[in-house]
C-alpha positions as MATLAB code, in Angstrom:
seq = 'MSILARVSSLVDPLLMPAKRTAFTTALNLPAPVQRRLVGKPVTYDGQTLAVDTQIMLALMKVSGEPDPSTLPIPKGRVALLRQSQLGGGRQEIGSVRELWAAGLKARLYVPEGASGNAPLLVFLHGGGFIFGDLDSHDAPCRLLASESGVKVLSIDYRLAPESPFPAAYGDSVAAFRWAVEHAAELGADPARIGVGGDSAGGNLAAGVALAVGEDCAFQLLIYPVTQSEANTRSREDLSEGFYLTADFIAAATDNYLPEDVDRRDPRHAPLYAEIPTTGIAPAYVATAGFDPLRDEGEAYAAKLDEAGVKVVHRRFADQIHGFLNVVGAGRTSRAAVLEIAQVLRDNL';
ca = [
      60.922   55.618   34.037;
      59.600   58.776   35.197;
      59.294   61.879   33.415;
      61.050   63.886   35.656;
      63.480   60.830   35.118;
      63.120   60.829   31.407;
      64.302   64.518   31.461;
      66.575   64.035   33.583;
      68.158   61.826   31.730;
      68.817   64.723   29.090;
      70.621   67.035   31.702;
      74.625   65.940   31.928;
      78.075   67.288   32.588;
      77.946   67.799   28.513;
      76.038   70.225   28.412;
      74.868   70.241   25.185;
      72.525   72.820   23.993;
      70.065   70.522   23.761;
      70.153   69.245   27.515;
      70.354   72.911   28.562;
      67.114   73.194   26.457;
      65.301   70.202   28.308;
      66.322   71.610   31.628;
      65.502   75.150   30.952;
      61.751   73.772   29.390;
      61.224   71.540   32.818;
      61.321   74.722   34.277;
      59.686   76.959   32.216;
      56.808   74.282   31.999;
      53.010   75.771   33.395;
      53.059   75.973   37.078;
      50.262   73.466   36.773;
      51.944   71.104   34.916;
      54.840   71.649   37.176;
      53.124   70.716   40.449;
      52.019   67.400   38.742;
      55.186   66.105   38.230;
      56.154   67.282   41.252;
      53.581   67.085   43.713;
      52.218   68.708   47.298;
      53.882   71.782   47.741;
      56.815   72.125   49.812;
      56.507   74.816   53.220;
      59.179   76.396   55.807;
      57.820   79.200   58.338;
      54.673   79.821   56.685;
      56.313   80.108   53.336;
      55.837   78.076   50.096;
      58.422   77.122   47.379;
      58.429   78.389   44.449;
      57.173   75.168   41.797;
      60.020   75.869   39.725;
      62.123   75.943   42.195;
      60.807   72.347   43.694;
      61.035   70.568   40.290;
      65.120   71.968   39.308;
      65.652   70.300   43.091;
      63.953   67.035   42.018;
      65.732   66.862   38.247;
      68.782   67.566   40.555;
      68.227   64.600   42.812;
      67.241   62.361   40.084;
      70.129   63.164   37.554;
      72.386   62.471   40.121;
      74.007   65.641   40.211;
      76.679   65.696   42.936;
      77.251   68.266   45.979;
      80.096   70.430   44.877;
      81.222   69.669   48.925;
      81.926   65.896   48.378;
      83.968   66.005   45.522;
      87.415   67.066   45.582;
      88.169   70.761   45.338;
      88.979   71.222   41.811;
      86.524   68.498   40.379;
      84.029   70.414   42.366;
      85.261   74.010   41.186;
      83.939   72.251   37.575;
      80.413   70.850   38.873;
      79.589   74.167   40.752;
      80.586   76.080   37.192;
      78.969   73.104   35.621;
      75.752   73.935   37.262;
      75.954   77.521   37.197;
      75.832   77.609   33.624;
      72.978   75.059   33.512;
      70.476   77.849   35.130;
      72.546   80.931   34.002;
      71.622   80.512   29.957;
      72.859   82.863   27.670;
      72.434   86.986   28.928;
      72.578   89.896   25.949;
      74.894   92.672   27.214;
      76.175   95.990   24.962;
      79.570   94.957   26.003;
      82.492   92.279   28.021;
      85.951   93.004   28.692;
      88.590   91.636   30.635;
      91.121   93.491   32.338;
      93.288   93.340   35.758;
      92.148   95.235   38.759;
      94.813   95.579   40.925;
      96.215   92.004   39.928;
      93.464   90.251   39.853;
      91.434   89.151   36.818;
      88.656   91.163   35.976;
      85.535   91.697   33.421;
      84.160   94.590   33.112;
      80.016   94.063   31.304;
      79.066   97.746   30.020;
      75.312   97.658   29.235;
      74.028   98.932   25.973;
      73.894  103.188   25.879;
      75.634  103.466   28.929;
      77.821  106.656   29.173;
      81.172  106.917   30.484;
      80.611  108.415   33.357;
      78.443  105.519   34.744;
      77.882  104.438   38.304;
      79.588  101.029   39.078;
      79.199   97.807   40.733;
      82.098   95.913   41.915;
      80.540   92.152   42.051;
      82.319   89.490   44.169;
      81.361   86.100   43.345;
      79.428   83.268   45.509;
      81.090   79.879   45.804;
      81.750   79.659   50.201;
      85.109   81.133   49.229;
      86.561   77.873   47.715;
      84.899   77.952   44.330;
      83.101   80.098   41.840;
      85.243   82.574   38.814;
      84.422   85.173   36.080;
      83.066   82.131   34.790;
      80.551   80.718   37.372;
      78.940   84.077   37.707;
      79.323   85.163   34.396;
      75.185   84.730   33.778;
      73.993   87.267   36.581;
      76.447   90.040   36.159;
      75.226   90.183   32.493;
      71.791   90.336   33.108;
      72.327   92.323   36.714;
      74.005   95.245   34.311;
      72.059   95.012   31.354;
      68.812   95.439   33.296;
      69.916   98.386   35.513;
      72.155  100.419   33.370;
      74.887  100.086   35.908;
      78.289   98.234   34.708;
      79.568   95.839   35.926;
      83.229   94.514   37.029;
      83.690   90.760   38.112;
      86.876   90.163   40.307;
      88.947   86.596   40.277;
      89.334   87.025   43.832;
      92.383   84.444   45.478;
      90.178   81.291   46.577;
      90.756   79.052   49.576;
      92.367   75.893   50.523;
      95.274   77.274   47.924;
      95.046   80.880   49.183;
      92.854   81.097   52.616;
      91.849   84.315   55.139;
      92.185   86.853   54.449;
      93.089   86.523   51.417;
      89.889   86.658   49.216;
      88.863   89.646   52.034;
      92.432   91.444   51.226;
      92.055   90.699   47.258;
      88.077   92.546   47.292;
      89.168   95.339   49.435;
      92.252   95.911   47.197;
      90.190   95.392   43.479;
      87.318   98.116   45.300;
      90.286  100.428   45.655;
      91.785   99.762   42.127;
      88.255  100.765   40.979;
      88.306  104.049   42.526;
      91.452  105.003   41.646;
      90.911  103.809   38.178;
      86.814  105.651   37.737;
      88.299  107.174   34.351;
      89.501  104.649   32.760;
      86.522  102.376   33.578;
      84.110  104.794   32.295;
      83.011  105.223   35.774;
      81.464  108.162   38.079;
      83.784  107.606   41.099;
      80.706  109.167   43.233;
      78.705  106.241   42.013;
      80.736  103.350   43.187;
      78.933  100.242   45.089;
      80.406   96.693   45.560;
      78.115   93.898   46.049;
      78.104   89.948   45.699;
      76.447   86.541   46.924;
      76.738   84.432   49.372;
      80.611   84.403   50.058;
      80.755   87.313   47.768;
      77.696   89.097   49.764;
      80.387   88.574   52.866;
      83.290   89.858   51.016;
      81.019   92.723   49.172;
      80.067   93.756   53.355;
      83.643   93.755   54.467;
      84.976   96.100   51.462;
      81.626   98.230   52.303;
      83.015   98.388   55.979;
      86.702   98.864   55.250;
      86.279  101.785   52.393;
      83.635  103.389   54.353;
      82.474  106.642   52.560;
      84.002  105.480   49.376;
      81.026  103.688   48.528;
      78.347  104.262   47.503;
      76.466  101.636   47.770;
      76.382   97.789   49.097;
      74.283   95.096   47.615;
      74.604   91.527   49.819;
      72.791   88.203   48.501;
      71.753   85.939   50.918;
      75.749   86.827   52.978;
      77.517   84.977   55.019;
      78.370   86.888   58.170;
      79.370   84.542   60.535;
      80.410   81.092   60.803;
      80.390   80.407   64.802;
      76.885   79.945   65.535;
      74.726   77.096   63.999;
      71.388   79.402   63.615;
      68.015   77.820   62.968;
      67.839   78.176   59.221;
      71.208   76.280   59.518;
      69.684   73.400   61.385;
      65.761   73.152   59.538;
      67.325   73.837   56.590;
      70.822   72.083   56.454;
      69.500   69.231   53.125;
      67.387   68.978   50.362;
      67.711   72.546   49.321;
      70.821   73.340   47.649;
      73.039   74.611   49.604;
      73.469   71.884   52.956;
      75.662   71.791   56.173;
      78.416   69.264   54.224;
      79.311   71.883   51.703;
      79.247   74.908   54.896;
      81.324   72.990   56.348;
      83.998   71.932   53.620;
      83.600   76.600   52.660;
      84.505   77.318   55.964;
      86.844   74.471   56.993;
      89.375   75.511   53.903;
      88.828   78.896   53.838;
      89.340   79.511   57.994;
      93.064   77.917   59.659;
      92.297   76.721   62.921;
      94.022   79.337   64.717;
      91.437   82.074   63.010;
      88.917   84.007   65.507;
      85.770   82.807   64.263;
      83.864   86.538   65.409;
      87.267   88.416   63.196;
      85.069   91.217   61.587;
      87.045   91.150   58.575;
      85.572   87.358   57.933;
      82.431   87.739   60.125;
      80.653   91.430   59.399;
      77.942   90.218   62.103;
      80.437   91.015   65.053;
      81.774   94.280   63.330;
      82.070   97.092   65.391;
      79.358   99.400   62.543;
      80.674  103.022   62.176;
      76.981  105.122   62.919;
      78.384  107.732   60.037;
      80.171  106.920   56.782;
      78.661  103.673   56.123;
      76.800  103.039   52.473;
      73.014  102.155   52.602;
      72.060   98.432   51.995;
      70.541   96.126   50.415;
      70.063   92.636   51.893;
      67.891   90.095   49.982;
      68.005   86.639   51.969;
      65.721   83.507   50.391;
      62.832   81.560   52.596;
      64.588   78.201   52.240;
      68.454   79.268   52.392;
      70.472   77.876   55.567;
      72.172   81.756   55.850;
      68.689   83.222   55.874;
      68.751   83.880   59.303;
      72.145   85.921   59.493;
      71.458   88.008   56.552;
      68.762   89.287   58.325;
      70.493   89.446   61.608;
      73.159   92.058   59.582;
      70.197   94.119   57.825;
      68.832   94.375   61.076;
      72.614   95.266   62.875;
      73.063   98.005   60.301;
      70.125   99.491   60.309;
      70.528   99.289   64.516;
      73.745  101.533   63.938;
      71.752  104.074   61.637;
      72.869  103.289   58.046;
      69.807  102.968   56.170;
      69.293   99.747   55.032;
      66.507   97.523   53.004;
      65.782   93.845   53.591;
      63.667   91.420   51.276;
      63.201   88.345   51.467;
      61.852   86.276   48.292;
      60.040   83.641   50.905;
      59.699   81.225   47.726;
      63.533   80.870   46.785;
      66.832   78.985   47.576;
      70.502   79.713   48.524;
      71.785   79.614   44.451;
      68.484   81.914   42.982;
      71.144   84.624   41.568;
      72.405   81.846   39.092;
      69.246   80.399   38.026;
      68.417   83.363   35.475;
      68.045   81.940   32.167;
      65.522   78.849   33.356;
      63.536   79.401   36.225;
      60.558   82.291   36.511;
      60.467   83.013   40.113;
      64.574   83.305   40.143;
      64.247   85.229   37.645;
      62.115   87.822   38.279;
      63.434   87.969   41.733;
      67.169   88.745   39.796;
      65.335   91.519   37.487;
      64.054   92.842   40.699;
      67.602   93.560   42.615;
      68.362   94.927   39.376;
      65.883   97.532   39.901;
      67.154   98.222   43.361;
      70.632   98.471   41.724;
      69.170  101.287   39.293;
      67.618  103.151   41.816;
      70.598  103.540   43.874;
      73.421  103.602   42.095;
];
């Protein structure tokens, strides 16, 4: 049995503490040791995949960790949560409070020492519009809040197929407006409330920023879905082997968007939206070099820039889709999220 196979045997769906420790240990071995374990580097477009990410993908493969999109949706949701918790670890935060926002379950993360008039990020989780919840993104929300000093309000919007488009979009806009109206209750400065999210949540955050205009102070878009019509080069080239697969994208799209929905509806496809020349919040768009969604995220950053929106684009060239959730294991993914937290601190 190979070393990777022996390590993977400790990582099973029960997520016992010792098994999580084994996974974390493997991802934090010295880089030269990791390189010997996984072999030659993986490259694409002149980029080299981070070796700790490469070993994570190898562990998932030899352990038989399923692609959640291949499972019935209820089981897929459990699998995605398990994978998120495996990589997220335990992140310390000043306090956490459960509440309701616009009729939706929500969770407020308050960093240590935050004032009663602090900046706030309304956070929308990823998961392809069909998976994900407050727990799947608990670890990154804790880390973003604690390292940025910004309060984070995570929203549990409705998922497809039970609630197809535009339910998630409507929930996200309503939750953001609720946060602005209840800023005092949240201990937030109403002039410093931003919106952010990853993947599907990045898509929803972009939609919120366009819908609410000047009420939004900043938009944090982490490898966002920006369209579901075109098969971009990155979608084609990176369709397998880098966590987010073409099958997952197809399953998410087919469950979220009913057949009669225009795939260019700007509420879903901000890449095709008309961007006002004024009144849209400054944006930070993070993409990953080995992500099928890379090209469309970067196209949206360019579209915002062309419209005169202040935008910063940062490609984490050695990362894959989902790095936001690997804050308790991999060195390079955690470093990327810490950089994003600093951006949040600087802009809110």
